[in-house]
XYZ file of C-alpha atoms in Angstrom:
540
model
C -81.584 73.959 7.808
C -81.781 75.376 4.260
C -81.559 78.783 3.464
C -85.162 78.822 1.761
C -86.549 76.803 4.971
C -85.415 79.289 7.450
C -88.663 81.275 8.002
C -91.005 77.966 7.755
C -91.391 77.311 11.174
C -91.465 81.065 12.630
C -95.173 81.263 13.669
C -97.074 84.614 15.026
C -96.353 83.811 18.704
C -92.658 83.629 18.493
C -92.484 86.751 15.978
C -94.060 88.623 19.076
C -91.662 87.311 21.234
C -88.854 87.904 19.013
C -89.842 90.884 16.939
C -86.841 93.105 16.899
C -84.544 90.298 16.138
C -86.688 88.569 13.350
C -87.818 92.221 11.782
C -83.760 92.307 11.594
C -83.488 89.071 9.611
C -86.553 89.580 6.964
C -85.279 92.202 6.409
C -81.928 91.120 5.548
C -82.747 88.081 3.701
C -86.037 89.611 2.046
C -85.895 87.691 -0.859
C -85.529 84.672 1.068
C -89.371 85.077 1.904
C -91.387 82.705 -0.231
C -93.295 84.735 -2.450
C -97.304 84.047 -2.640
C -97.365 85.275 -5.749
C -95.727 82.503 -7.585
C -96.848 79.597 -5.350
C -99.918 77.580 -5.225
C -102.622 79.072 -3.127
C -103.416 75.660 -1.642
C -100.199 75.481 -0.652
C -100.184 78.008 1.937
C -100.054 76.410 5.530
C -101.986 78.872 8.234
C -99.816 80.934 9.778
C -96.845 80.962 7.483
C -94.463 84.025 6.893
C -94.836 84.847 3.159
C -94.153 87.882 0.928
C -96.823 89.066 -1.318
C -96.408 91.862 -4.217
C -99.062 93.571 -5.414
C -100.900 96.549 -6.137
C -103.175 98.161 -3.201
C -107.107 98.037 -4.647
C -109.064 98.716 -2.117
C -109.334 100.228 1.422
C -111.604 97.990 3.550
C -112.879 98.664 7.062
C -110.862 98.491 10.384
C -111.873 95.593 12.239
C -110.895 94.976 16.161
C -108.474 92.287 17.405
C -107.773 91.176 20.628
C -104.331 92.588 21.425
C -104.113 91.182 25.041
C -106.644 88.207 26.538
C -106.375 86.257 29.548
C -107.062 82.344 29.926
C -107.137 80.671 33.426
C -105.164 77.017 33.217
C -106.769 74.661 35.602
C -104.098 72.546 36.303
C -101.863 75.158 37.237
C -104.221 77.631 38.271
C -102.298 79.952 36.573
C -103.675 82.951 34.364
C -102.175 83.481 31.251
C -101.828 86.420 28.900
C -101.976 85.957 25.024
C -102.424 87.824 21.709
C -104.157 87.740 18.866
C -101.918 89.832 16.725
C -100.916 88.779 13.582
C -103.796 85.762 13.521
C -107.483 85.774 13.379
C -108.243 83.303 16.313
C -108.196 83.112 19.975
C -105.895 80.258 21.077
C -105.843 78.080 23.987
C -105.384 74.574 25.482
C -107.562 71.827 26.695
C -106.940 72.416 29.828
C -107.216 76.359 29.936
C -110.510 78.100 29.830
C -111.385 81.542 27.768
C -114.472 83.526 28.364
C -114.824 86.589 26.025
C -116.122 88.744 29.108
C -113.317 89.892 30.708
C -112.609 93.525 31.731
C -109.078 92.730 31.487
C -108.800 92.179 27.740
C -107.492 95.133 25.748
C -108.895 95.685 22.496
C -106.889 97.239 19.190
C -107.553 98.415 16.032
C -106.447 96.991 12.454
C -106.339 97.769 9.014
C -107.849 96.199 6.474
C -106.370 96.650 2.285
C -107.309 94.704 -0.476
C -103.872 93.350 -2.953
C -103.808 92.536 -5.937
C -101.277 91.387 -8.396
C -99.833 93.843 -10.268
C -101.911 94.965 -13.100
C -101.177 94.514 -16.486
C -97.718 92.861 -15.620
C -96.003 91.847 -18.230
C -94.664 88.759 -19.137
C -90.969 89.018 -18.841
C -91.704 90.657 -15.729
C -93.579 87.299 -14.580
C -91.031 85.584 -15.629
C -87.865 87.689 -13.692
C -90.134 87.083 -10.255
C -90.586 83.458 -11.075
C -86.613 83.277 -10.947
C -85.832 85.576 -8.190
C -88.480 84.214 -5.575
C -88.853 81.333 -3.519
C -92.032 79.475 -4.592
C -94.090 77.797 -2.060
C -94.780 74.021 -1.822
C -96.165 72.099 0.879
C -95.346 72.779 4.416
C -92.784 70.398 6.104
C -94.743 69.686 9.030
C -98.267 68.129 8.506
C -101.020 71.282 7.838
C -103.023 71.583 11.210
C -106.726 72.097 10.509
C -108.428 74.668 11.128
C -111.930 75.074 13.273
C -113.836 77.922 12.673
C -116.815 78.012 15.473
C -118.607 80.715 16.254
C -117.685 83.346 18.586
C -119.259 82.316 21.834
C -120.533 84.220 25.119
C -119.900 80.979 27.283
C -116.376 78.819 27.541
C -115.612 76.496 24.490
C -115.513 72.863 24.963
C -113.338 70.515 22.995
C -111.309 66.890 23.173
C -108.604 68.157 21.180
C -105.433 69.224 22.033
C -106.212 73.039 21.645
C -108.978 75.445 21.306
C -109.684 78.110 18.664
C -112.327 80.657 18.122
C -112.260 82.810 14.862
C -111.851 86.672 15.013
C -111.600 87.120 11.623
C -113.586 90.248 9.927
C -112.742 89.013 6.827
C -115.314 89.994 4.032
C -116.518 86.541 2.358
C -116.764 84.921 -0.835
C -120.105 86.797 -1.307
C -117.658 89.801 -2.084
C -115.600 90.029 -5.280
C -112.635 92.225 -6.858
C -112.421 92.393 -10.688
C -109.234 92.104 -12.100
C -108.412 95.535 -13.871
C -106.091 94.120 -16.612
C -106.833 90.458 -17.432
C -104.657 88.123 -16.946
C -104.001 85.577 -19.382
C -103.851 82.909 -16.935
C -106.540 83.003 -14.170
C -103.728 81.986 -11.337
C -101.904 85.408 -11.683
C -104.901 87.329 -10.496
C -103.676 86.613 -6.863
C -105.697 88.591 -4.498
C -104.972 88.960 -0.695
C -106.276 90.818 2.234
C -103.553 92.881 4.028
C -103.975 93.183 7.354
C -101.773 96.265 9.132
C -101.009 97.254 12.390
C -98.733 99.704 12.264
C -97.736 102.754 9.639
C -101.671 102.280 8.441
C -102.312 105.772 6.894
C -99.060 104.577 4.725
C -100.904 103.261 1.764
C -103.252 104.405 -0.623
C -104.983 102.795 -3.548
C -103.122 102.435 -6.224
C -99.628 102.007 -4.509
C -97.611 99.451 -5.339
C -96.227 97.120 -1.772
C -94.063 94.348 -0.947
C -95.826 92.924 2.484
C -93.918 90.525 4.537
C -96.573 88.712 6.924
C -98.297 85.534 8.540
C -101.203 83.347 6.268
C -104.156 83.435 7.811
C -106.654 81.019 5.881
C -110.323 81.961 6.499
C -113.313 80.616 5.498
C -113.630 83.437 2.830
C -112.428 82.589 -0.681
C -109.218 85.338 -0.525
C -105.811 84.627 1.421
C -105.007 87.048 5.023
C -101.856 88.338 5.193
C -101.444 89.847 8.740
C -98.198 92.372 7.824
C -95.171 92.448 10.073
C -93.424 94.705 7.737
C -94.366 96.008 4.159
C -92.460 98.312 1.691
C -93.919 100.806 -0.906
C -91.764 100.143 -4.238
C -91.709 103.378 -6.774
C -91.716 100.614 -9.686
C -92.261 96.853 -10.656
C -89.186 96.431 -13.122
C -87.150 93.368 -10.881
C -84.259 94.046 -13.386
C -83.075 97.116 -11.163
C -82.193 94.060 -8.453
C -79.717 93.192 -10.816
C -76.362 95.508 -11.389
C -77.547 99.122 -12.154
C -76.430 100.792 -15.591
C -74.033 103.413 -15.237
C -75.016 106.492 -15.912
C -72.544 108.101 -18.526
C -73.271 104.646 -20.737
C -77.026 106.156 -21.455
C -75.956 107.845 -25.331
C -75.177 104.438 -25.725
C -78.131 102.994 -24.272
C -80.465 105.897 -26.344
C -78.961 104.915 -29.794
C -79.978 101.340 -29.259
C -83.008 102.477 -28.529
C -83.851 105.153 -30.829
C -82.427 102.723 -33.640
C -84.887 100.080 -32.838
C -88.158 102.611 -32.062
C -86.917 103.837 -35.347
C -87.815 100.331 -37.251
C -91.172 100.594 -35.005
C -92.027 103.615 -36.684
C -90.953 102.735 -39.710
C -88.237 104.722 -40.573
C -89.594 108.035 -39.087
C -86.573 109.411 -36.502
C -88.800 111.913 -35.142
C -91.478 109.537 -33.989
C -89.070 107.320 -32.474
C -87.244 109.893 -30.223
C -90.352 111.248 -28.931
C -91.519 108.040 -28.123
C -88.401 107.732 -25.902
C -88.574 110.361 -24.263
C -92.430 108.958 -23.882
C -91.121 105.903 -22.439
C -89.120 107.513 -19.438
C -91.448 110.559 -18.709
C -92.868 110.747 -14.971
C -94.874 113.248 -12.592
C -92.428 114.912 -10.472
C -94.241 117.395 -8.867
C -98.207 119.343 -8.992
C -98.905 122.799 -9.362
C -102.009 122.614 -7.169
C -103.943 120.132 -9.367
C -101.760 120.295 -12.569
C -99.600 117.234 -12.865
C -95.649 117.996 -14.334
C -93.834 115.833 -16.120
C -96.331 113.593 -18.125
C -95.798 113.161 -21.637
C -98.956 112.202 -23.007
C -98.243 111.360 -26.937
C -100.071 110.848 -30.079
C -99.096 109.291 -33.125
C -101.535 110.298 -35.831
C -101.615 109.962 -39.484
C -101.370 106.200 -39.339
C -101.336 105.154 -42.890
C -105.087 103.741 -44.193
C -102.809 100.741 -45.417
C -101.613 99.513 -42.505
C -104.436 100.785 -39.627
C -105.478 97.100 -39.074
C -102.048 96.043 -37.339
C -100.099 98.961 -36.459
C -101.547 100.020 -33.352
C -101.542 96.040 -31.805
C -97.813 95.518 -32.975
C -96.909 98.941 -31.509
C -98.414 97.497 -27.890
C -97.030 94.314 -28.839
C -93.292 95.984 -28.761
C -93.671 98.345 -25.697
C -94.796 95.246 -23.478
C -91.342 93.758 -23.860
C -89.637 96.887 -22.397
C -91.589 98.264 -20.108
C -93.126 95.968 -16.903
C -96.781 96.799 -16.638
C -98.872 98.312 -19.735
C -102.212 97.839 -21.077
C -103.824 97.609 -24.777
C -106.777 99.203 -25.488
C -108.825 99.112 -28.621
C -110.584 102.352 -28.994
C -113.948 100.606 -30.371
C -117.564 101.994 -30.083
C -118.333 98.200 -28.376
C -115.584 98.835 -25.826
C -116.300 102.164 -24.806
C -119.882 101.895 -24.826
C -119.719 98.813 -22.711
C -116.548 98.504 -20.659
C -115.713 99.774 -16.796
C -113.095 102.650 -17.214
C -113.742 104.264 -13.794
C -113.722 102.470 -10.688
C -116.808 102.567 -8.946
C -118.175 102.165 -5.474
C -120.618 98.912 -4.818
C -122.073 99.654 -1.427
C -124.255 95.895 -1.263
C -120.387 94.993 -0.985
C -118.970 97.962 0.432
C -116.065 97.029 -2.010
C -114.114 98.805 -5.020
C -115.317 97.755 -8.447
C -112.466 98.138 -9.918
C -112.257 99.920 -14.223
C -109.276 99.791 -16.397
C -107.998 103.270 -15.245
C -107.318 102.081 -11.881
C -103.385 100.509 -12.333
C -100.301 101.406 -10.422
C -97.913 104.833 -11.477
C -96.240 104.152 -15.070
C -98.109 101.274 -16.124
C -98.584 102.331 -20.232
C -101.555 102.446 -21.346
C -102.374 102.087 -25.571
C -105.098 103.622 -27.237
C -105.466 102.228 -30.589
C -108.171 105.105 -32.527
C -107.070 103.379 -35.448
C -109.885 100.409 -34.128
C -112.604 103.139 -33.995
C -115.498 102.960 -36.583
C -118.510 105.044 -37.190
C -121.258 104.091 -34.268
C -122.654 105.893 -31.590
C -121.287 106.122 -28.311
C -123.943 105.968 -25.499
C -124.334 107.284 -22.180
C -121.277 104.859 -20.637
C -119.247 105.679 -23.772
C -119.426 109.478 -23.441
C -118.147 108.945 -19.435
C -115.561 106.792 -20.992
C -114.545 109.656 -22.893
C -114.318 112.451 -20.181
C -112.830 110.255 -17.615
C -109.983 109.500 -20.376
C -109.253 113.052 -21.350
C -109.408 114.021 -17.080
C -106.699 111.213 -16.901
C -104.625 112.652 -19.711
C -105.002 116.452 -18.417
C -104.978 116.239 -15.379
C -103.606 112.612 -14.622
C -106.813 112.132 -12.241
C -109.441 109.748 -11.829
C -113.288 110.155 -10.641
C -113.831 107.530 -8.484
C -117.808 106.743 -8.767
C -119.374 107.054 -5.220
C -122.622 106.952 -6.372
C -124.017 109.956 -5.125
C -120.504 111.900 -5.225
C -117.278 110.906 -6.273
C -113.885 111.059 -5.328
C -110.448 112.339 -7.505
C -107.358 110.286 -7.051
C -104.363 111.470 -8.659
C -102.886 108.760 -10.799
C -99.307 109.101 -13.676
C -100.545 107.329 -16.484
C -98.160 107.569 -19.538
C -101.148 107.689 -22.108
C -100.080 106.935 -25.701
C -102.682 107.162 -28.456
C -102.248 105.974 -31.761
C -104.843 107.171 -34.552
C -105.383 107.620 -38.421
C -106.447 111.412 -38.184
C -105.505 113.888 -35.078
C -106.515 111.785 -31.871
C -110.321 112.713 -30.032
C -108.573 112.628 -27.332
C -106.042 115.329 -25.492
C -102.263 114.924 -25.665
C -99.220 116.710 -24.655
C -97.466 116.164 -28.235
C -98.997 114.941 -31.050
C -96.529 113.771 -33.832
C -98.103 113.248 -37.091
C -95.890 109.884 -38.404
C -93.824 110.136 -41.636
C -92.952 106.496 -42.582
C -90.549 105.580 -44.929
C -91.684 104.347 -47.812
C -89.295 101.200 -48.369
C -90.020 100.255 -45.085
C -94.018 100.776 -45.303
C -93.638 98.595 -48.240
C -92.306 96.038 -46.146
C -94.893 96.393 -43.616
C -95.527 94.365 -40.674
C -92.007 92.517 -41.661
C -90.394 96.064 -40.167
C -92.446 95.698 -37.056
C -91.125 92.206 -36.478
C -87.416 93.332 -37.834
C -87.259 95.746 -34.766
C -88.560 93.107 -32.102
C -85.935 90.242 -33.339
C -82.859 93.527 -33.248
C -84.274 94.627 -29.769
C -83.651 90.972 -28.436
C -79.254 92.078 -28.709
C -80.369 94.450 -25.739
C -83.536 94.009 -23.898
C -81.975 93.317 -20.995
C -80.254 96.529 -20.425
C -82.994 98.744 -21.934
C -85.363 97.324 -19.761
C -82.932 98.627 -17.230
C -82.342 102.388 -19.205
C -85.861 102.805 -19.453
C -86.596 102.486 -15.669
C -83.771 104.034 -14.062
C -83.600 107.181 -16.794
C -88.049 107.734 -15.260
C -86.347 108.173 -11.671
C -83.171 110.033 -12.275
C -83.379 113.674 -10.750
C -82.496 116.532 -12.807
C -81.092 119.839 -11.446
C -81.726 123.346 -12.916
C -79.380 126.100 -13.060
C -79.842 129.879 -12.487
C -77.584 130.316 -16.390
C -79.676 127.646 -17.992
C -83.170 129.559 -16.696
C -81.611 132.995 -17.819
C -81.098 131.670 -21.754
C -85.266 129.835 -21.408
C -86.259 133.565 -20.263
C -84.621 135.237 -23.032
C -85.961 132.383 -25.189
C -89.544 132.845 -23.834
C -89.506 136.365 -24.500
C -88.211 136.152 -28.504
C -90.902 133.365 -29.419
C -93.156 135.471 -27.773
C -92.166 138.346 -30.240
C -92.139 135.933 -33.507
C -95.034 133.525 -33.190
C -97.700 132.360 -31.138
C -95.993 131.134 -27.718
C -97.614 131.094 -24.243
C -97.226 129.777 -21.070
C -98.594 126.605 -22.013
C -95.697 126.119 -24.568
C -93.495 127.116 -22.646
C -93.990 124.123 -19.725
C -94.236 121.851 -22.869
C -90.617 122.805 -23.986
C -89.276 122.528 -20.332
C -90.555 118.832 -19.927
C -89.266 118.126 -23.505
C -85.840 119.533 -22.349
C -85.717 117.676 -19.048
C -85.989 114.506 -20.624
C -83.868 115.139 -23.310
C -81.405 115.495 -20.786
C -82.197 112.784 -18.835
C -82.079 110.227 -21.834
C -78.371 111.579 -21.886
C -77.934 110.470 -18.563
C -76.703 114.783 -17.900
C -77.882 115.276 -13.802
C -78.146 118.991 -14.983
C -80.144 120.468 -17.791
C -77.895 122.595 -19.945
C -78.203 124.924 -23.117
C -77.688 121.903 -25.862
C -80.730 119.742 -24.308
C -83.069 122.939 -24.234
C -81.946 123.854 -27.704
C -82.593 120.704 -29.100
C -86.188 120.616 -27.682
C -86.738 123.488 -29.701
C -85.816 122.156 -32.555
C -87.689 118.706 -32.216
C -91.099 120.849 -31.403
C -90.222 122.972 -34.113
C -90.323 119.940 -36.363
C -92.985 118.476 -34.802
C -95.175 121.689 -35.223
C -93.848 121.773 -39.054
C -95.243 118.350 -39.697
C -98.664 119.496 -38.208
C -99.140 122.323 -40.386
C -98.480 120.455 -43.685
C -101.233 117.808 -42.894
């Protein structure tokens, strides 16, 4: 048999017979799963073991299954124990008769989640998982229809070979699930039903999973997946399953960078090492509700000359390094009209979903430079708020109707504006182009995507594995910030707040320089960059 036919004819019976051992060989060979994601919905047989990766939208109902029945066979007069787990219909043969009253059933509890391809994956990213996964195509056996009767009090009847009743739950095609980020092509919106039995308090909205499970195709217009294993992943970047960089090689890997953000900025070093440092930050921790670690930036004083394109072609260069980001054009007509918060729709008892809700360290844009003089209405003033909550305190209101509910979310915001952004930030960096290459404008812009296509490939990989790297602090290194703390104190205005905004600087200086401890150099030159930064603000 081929390798990429090897899980084609394991159906849910004979996973429950052979759990252990089969659990053992997904897991081995995971990438030897066909992937739903890049396959042709109407390809999927019922009951076929697939792999779907997505983001988790929705939490749906539990529904109950039928973990043990009984049928009697009347040729045998044998009685016969089955399951219904990992399927949404009762099985049995012609000859073997099923009545739903029985006190000798047990009953069990699932989980119900609504997938959804990742949002605002880029494509490159599409691209990587189109050449690592196993598409699907049409089964090698003949499909087997499926009858879906309805669930009956007295014993079915049939000619056929086998009878089925349908358990399924499922919510139907009266129920939708916009797409947060659309998709330029209608068939990456994949959207799935994950069904889980076990480790169900695992997931949360918002989490990105890789779900190994059986097809279960329903009348409803959205693909089952009844999960026989699932992993959360901390990122969507499929260039980490290739060979990792190493980590002394990341000056290297900065200089490329910084070089080429440089051009992007045209000519202005300061903007482009910020934005690095942009580019890797994460939340690490919370101080009760205060996130640390983001590294929400602005770049403001956007030359009038070149507002039209500069915010676009910025967006235009971070989706080709990063895997998931999102582009929005800060317009009176978009905020005054568009979903940013997800809301609750109770006639549906779903998740209507806004543009804030995306998995951890998708990017989001925010071109200012797009906003003209209008009035913002009752939706654009929420807009607003729930932006700045998202930046400050990297949380979302989730719309309830009569109360709503704060999920935590890391959102690396960056906002790009004419004037000094309406919106919060962590840094703002007023931009100081050079003039030969603002005379040159957008030909610098498209100079720095055609240099970044030498190494794409490995900062892809810098950028991703630089966000996760862990960073120790010594007791020496804390000693000199003290000391520090206490002199700025003495010559300028320096609190607390300043303080936290030089230690995040620092950490990911030091990260970008692939050091695993922060040391004196990295927190010296934060001061120095903020100092600069600062400089820049009071000239304006």
């Amino acid at each position: 048999m081929k390798e990429k036919d090897m899980f084609a004819h394991v159906t849910p019976e004979v996973w429950v017979k052979n759990e252990k051992d089969l659990l053992k060989n997904v897991e081995s060979l995971w990438n030897m799963v066909p992937l739903v994601n890049i396959s042709d919905i109407n390809s999927l047989s019922d009951q076929r073991l697939v792999k779907f990766r997505g983001m988790v939208q929705d939490t749906l109902n539990v529904e109950y299954y039928l973990d043990q029945y009984e049928v009697y066979d009347k040729v045998t007069n044998e009685t016969k124990t089955k399951t219904t787990k990992f399927m949404d219909e009762i099985v049995y043969d012609v000859c073997e008769v099923f009545s739903l009253i029985n006190p000798d059933h047990v009953y069990a509890l699932r989980h119900v989640y609504v997938g959804i391809a990742i949002p605002g994956f880029n494509a490159w990213g599409r691209n990587i998982e189109r050449n690592l996964g196993l598409a699907i195509g049409p089964s090698p056996t003949a499909k087997r229809s499926i009858d879906h009767v309805e669930m009956s009090m007295d014993e079915a009847s049939s000619t056929s070979g086998s009878k089925k009743q349908c358990m399924s739950q499922a919510p139907t095609d009266q129920k939708t699930f916009p797409y947060p980020v659309p998709a330029e092509d209608p068939n990456l919106e994949k959207k799935c039903f994950l069904i889980l039995y076990e480790n169900t308090n695992a997931l949360k909205v918002t989490d990105l999973v890789e779900v190994v499970g059986f097809v279960s195709r329903t009348e409803g217009p959205i693909v089952r997946i009844h999960c026989v294993t699932f992993k959360k992943l901390d990122h969507c970047n499929l260039t980490t399953c290739y060979t990792p960089l190493v980590q002394n090689q990341y000056p290297s890997y900065k200089n490329d960078l910084h070089f080429v953000l440089t051009q992007l900025m045209l000519g202005d070093e300061l903007a482009a090492e910020y934005l690095i440092y942009h580019l890797i930050s994460r939340i690490y921790t919370r101080n009760d509700v205060f996130p640390i670690g983001k590294f929400c930036l602005n770049i403001s004083q956007v030359p009038p000359s070149i507002l039209n394109g500069f915010g676009k072609g910025v967006n235009d260069f971070i989706e080709l390094i990063v895997p998931a980001s999102k582009y929005v054009p800060m317009t009176i007509e978009n905020l005054n009209t568009l979903s940013f918060c997800t809301n609750k729709d109770y006639e549906t008892d779903t998740l209507k979903t806004g543009i804030l809700q995306v998995a951890r360290n998708t990017h989001i844009v925010l071109d200012e430079t797009k906003l003209e003089a209008g009035q913002l209405n009752e939706s654009g003033i929420k807009a607003i708020n729930a932006l700045s909550n998202a930046i400050v305190l990297q949380s979302i209101a989730y719309d309830c109707l009569n109360y709503s509910v704060n999920m935590d979310c890391d959102i690396p915001f960056l906002t790009i504006s004419e004037g000094k952004s309406l919106l919060p930030s962590d840094h703002r960096v007023c931009l100081q182009p050079d003039q030969t290459c603002l005379s040159v404008y957008p030909d610098s812009q498209e100079a720095a995507k055609r240099i970044l296509q030498n190494f794409v490939y490995d900062l892809r990989l810098y950028l991703t594995q630089a966000r996760h790297q862990e960073l120790q602090f010594s007791d020496d290194i804390m000693e000199v910030i003290q000391n520090d703390f206490v002199r700025l104190r003495q010559t300028r205005s320096f609190v607390a707040d300043d303080l936290h905004r030089l230690l995040v600087l620092s950490r990911l200086i030091a990260i970008s320089d692939g050091k695993s401890t922060l040391d004196v150099d990295s927190w010296r030159k934060a001061c120095k960059l903020d100092k600069e930064r600062a400089s820049r603000i009071e000239s304006v």
